[in-house]
Short mmCIF file of C-alpha atoms in Angstrom, two decimals:
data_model
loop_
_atom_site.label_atom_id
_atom_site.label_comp_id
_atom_site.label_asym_id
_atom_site.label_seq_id
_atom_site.Cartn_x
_atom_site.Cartn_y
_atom_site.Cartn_z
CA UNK A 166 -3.89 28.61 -0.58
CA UNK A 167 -0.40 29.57 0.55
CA UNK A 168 -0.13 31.78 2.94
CA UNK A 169 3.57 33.15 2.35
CA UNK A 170 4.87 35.26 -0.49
CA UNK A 171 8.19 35.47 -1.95
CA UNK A 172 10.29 38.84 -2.57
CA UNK A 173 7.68 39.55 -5.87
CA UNK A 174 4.64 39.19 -3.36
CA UNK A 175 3.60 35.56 -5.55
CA UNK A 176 2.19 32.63 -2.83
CA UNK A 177 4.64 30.15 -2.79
CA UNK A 178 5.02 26.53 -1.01
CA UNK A 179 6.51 25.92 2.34
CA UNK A 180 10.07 26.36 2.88
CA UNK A 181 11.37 22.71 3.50
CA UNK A 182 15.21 23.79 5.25
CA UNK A 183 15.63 20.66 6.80
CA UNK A 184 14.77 18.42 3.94
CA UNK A 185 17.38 16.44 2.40
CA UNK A 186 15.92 13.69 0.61
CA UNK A 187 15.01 10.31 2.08
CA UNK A 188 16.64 6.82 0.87
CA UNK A 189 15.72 3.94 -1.15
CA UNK A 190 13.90 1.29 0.87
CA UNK A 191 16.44 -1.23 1.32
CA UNK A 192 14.37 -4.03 3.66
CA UNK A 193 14.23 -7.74 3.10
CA UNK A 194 11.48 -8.39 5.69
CA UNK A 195 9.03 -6.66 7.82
CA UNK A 196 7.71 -8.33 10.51
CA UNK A 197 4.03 -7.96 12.08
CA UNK A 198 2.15 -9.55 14.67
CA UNK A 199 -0.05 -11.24 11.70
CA UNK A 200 1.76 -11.58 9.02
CA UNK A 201 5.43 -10.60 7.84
CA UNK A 202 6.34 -9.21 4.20
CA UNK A 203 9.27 -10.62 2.48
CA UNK A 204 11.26 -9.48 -0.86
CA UNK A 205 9.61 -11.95 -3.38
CA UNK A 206 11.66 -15.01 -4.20
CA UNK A 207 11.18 -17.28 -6.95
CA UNK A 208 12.06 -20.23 -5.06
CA UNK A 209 10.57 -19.78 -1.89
CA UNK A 210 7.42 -18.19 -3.22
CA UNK A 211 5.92 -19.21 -6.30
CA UNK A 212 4.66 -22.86 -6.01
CA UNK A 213 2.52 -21.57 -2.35
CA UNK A 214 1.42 -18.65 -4.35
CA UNK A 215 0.46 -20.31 -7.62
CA UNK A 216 -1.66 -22.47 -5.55
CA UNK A 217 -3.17 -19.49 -3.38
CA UNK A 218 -4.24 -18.07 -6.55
CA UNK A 219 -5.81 -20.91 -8.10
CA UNK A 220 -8.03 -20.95 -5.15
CA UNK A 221 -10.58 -18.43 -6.72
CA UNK A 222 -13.39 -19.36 -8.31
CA UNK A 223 -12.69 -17.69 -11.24
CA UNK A 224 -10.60 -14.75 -12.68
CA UNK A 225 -12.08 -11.75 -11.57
CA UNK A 226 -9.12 -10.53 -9.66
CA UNK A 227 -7.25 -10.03 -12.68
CA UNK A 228 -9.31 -7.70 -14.14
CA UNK A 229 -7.62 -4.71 -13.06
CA UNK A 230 -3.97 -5.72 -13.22
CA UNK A 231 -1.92 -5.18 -15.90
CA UNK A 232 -0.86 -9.26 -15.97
CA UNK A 233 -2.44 -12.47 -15.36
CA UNK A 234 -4.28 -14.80 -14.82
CA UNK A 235 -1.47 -17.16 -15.48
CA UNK A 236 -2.76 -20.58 -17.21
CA UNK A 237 0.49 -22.49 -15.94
CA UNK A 238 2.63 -22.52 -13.18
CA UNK A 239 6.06 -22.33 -15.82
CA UNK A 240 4.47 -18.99 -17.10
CA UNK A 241 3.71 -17.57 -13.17
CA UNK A 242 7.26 -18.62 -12.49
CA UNK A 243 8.59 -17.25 -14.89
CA UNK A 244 6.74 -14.08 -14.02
CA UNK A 245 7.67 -14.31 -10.63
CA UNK A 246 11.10 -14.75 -11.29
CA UNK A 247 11.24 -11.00 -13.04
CA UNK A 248 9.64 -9.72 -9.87
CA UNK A 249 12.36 -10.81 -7.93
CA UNK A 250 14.99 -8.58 -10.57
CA UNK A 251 12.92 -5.69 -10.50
CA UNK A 252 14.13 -2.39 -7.25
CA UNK A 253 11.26 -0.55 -9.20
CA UNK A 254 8.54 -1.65 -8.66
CA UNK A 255 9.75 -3.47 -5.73
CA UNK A 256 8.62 -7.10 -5.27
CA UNK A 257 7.38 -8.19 -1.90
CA UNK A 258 4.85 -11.83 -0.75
CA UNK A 259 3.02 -11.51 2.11
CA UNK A 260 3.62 -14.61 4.30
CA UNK A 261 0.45 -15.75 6.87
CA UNK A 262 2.38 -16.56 10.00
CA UNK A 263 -0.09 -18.71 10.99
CA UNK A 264 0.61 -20.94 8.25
CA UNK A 265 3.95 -19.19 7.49
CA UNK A 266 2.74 -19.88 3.58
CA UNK A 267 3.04 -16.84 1.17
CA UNK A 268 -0.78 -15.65 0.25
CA UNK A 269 -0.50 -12.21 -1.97
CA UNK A 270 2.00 -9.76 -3.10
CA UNK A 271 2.33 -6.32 -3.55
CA UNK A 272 5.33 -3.44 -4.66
CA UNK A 273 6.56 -0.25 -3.20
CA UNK A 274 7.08 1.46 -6.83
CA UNK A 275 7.94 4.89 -8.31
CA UNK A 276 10.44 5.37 -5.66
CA UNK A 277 11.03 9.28 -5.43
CA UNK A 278 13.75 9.37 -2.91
CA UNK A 279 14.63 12.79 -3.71
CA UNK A 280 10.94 14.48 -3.21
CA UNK A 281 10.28 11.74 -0.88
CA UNK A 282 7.30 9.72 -2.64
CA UNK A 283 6.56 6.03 -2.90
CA UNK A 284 3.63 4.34 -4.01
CA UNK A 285 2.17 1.05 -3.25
CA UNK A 286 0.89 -1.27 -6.48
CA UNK A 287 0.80 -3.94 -7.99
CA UNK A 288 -1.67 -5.49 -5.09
CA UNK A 289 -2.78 -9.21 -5.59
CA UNK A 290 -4.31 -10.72 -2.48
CA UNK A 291 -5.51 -14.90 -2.74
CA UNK A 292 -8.33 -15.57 -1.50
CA UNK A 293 -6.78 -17.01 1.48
CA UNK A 294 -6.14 -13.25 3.27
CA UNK A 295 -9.32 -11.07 1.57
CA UNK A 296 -11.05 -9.53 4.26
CA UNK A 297 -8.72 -10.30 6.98
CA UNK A 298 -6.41 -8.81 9.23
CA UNK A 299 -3.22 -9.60 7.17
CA UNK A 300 -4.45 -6.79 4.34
CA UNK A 301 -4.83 -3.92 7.18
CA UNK A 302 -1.72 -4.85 8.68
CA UNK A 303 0.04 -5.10 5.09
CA UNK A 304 -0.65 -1.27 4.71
CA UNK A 305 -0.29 -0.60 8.62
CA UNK A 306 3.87 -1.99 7.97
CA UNK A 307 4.47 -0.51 5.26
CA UNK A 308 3.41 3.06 6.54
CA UNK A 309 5.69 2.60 9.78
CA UNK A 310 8.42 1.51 7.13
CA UNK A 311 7.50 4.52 4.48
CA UNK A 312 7.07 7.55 7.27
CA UNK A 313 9.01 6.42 10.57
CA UNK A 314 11.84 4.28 9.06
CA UNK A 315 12.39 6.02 5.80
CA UNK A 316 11.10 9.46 6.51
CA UNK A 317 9.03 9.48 3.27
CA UNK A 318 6.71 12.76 2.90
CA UNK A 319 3.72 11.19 1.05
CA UNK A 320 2.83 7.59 0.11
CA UNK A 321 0.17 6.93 -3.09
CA UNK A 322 -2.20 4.71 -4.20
CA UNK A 323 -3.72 4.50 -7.38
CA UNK A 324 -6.40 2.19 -9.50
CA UNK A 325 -8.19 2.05 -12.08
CA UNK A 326 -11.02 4.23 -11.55
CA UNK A 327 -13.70 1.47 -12.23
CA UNK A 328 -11.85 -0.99 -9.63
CA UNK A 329 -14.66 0.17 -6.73
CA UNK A 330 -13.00 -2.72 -4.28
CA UNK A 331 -9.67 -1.04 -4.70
CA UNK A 332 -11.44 2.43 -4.01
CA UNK A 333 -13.18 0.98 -1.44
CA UNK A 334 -10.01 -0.20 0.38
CA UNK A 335 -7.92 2.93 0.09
CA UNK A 336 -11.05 4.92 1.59
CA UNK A 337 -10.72 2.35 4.26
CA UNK A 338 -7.12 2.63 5.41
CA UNK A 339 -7.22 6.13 5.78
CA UNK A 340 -6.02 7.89 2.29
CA UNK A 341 -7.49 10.74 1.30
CA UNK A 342 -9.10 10.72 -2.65
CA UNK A 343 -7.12 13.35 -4.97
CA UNK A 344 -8.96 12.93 -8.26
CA UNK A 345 -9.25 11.25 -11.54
CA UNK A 346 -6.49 11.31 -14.09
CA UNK A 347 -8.19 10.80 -17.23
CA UNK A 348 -7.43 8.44 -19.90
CA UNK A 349 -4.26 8.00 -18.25
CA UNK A 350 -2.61 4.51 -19.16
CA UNK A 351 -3.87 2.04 -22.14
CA UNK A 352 -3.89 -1.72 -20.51
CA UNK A 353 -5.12 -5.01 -21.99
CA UNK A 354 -6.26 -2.73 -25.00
CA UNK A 355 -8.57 -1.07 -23.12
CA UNK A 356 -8.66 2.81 -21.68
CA UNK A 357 -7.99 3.31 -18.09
CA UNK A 358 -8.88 6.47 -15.96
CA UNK A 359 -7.04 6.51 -13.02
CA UNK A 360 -8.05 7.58 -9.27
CA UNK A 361 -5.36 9.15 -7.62
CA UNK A 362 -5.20 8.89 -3.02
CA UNK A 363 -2.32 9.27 -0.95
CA UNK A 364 -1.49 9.99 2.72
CA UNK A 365 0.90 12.20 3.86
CA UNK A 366 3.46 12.48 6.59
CA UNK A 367 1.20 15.43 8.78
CA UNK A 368 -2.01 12.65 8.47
CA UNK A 369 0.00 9.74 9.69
CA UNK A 370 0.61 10.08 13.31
CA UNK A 371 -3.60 10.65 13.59
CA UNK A 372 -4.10 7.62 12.05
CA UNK A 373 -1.35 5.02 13.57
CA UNK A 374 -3.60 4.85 17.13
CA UNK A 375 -6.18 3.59 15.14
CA UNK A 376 -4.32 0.85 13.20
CA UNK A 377 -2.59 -0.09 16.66
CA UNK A 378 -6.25 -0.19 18.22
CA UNK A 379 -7.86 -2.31 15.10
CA UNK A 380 -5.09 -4.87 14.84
CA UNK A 381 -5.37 -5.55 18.79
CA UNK A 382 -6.55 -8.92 19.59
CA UNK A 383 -8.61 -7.45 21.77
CA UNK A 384 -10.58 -5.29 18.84
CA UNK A 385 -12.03 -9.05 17.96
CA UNK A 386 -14.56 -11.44 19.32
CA UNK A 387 -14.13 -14.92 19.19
CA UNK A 388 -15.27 -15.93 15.91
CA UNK A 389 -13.08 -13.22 14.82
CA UNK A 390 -15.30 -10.53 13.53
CA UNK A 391 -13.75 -6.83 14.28
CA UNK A 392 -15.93 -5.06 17.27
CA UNK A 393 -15.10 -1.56 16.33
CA UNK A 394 -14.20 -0.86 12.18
CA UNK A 395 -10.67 1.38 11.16
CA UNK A 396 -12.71 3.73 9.92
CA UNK A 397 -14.50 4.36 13.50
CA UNK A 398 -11.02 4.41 15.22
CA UNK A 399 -9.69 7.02 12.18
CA UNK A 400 -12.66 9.51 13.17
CA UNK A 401 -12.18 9.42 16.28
CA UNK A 402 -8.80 11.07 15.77
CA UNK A 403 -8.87 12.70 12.70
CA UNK A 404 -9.11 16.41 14.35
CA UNK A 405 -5.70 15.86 15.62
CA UNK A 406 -3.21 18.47 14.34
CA UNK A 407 -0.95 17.55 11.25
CA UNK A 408 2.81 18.23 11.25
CA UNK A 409 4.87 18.40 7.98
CA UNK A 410 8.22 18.20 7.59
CA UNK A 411 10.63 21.38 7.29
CA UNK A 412 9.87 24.58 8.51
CA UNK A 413 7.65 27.47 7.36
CA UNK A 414 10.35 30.21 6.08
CA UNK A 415 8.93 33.69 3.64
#
């Protein structure tokens, strides 16, 4: 609870003076040591991804996401091609820089500039990056872009509340479970509780070291397999103090 009162003696929030809003992402590309993320393009993107998708054995990854699986590549195009109009959600690929091929895509989406919120969604990974390095460092960019180079105050992500991979993963990268918002959306006819995480700006700078540390070459034998896990490296510092922005004013 609160710990300072305004003139009527009620707890009230912190006093943010300095806060002035933070602005709309406005990046084309973020580059990584693994992969890079790129505003999605019809052009450049949706033949490579159309094919990274049809990788998967079957469907499953749809499940949970409010389109697909796409039958044709006119009707993922097309698709695509409304991604690429839409600031919010906004669109981006992930491009392998290995193969410098486009293998999943994701959107920064209910941009709150003024309260300083932003929320990553509408995830879909190929099989070609699942379990690899490019998904931490997907989430390690964007919360360099969302806290450092924006100055965002929290960053969410949400699923359906049945999607235990996607509950799995945000427990993973570090953001802390808020609770279940129930009966919340109606998709593909069906109901949809959804679980609510986010990190915020005081619980980022404990758990960059341990992103820098994971995605070090050196955190990796050589088959590849990770020698210590993110969520060793996050305990390690997650007694380190948390700052928020603005200052605490009565």
């Amino acid at each position: 609870m609160s710990g300072i009162f305004n003139q009527f003696h009620q707890p009230v929030g912190m006093t943010l003076s300095d806060w002035k809003g933070a602005p709309f992402p406005q990046a084309q590309q973020i580059t990584g040591r693994y992969c890079k993320l790129e505003r999605i393009n019809a052009e450049r993107h949706a033949k490579e991804l159309y094919e990274a998708y049809s990788e998967a054995s079957d469907c499953r990854d749809w499940t949970y996401l409010a389109v697909g699986p796409f039958e044709t590549f006119d009707t993922f195009q097309d698709y695509v091609k409304k991604m690429e109009e839409q600031t919010d959600p906004m669109h981006f690929a992930v491009i392998d820089l290995t193969s410098m091929k486009p293998v999943g895509t994701f959107a920064l989406m209910r941009i709150d500039p003024s309260n300083g919120v932003i929320e990553v969604g509408h995830v879909s990974y190929s099989v070609r990056m699942k379990r690899s390095r490019i998904s931490t460092e997907v989430i390690s960019l964007l919360l360099k872009y969302v806290f450092e180079d924006l100055g965002y105050r929290r960053f969410e992500w949400k699923c359906d509340a049945l999607n235990a991979p996607s509950r799995g993963a945000a427990e993973r990268f570090g953001f802390s479970f808020e609770g279940i918002f129930r009966q919340a959306v109606v998709t593909r006819g069906r109901n949809r509780d959804t679980a609510w995480y986010s990190i915020i700006d005081g619980e980022y700078p404990s758990l960059r070291p341990a992103y820098d540390m994971w995605l070090d070459e050196r955190n990796f034998d050589n088959q590849g397999r990770q020698i210590r896990r993110l969520g060793e490296l996050m305990e390690r510092d997650k007694k380190a103090p948390r700052i928020n922005r603005g200052s605490q004013k009565a």
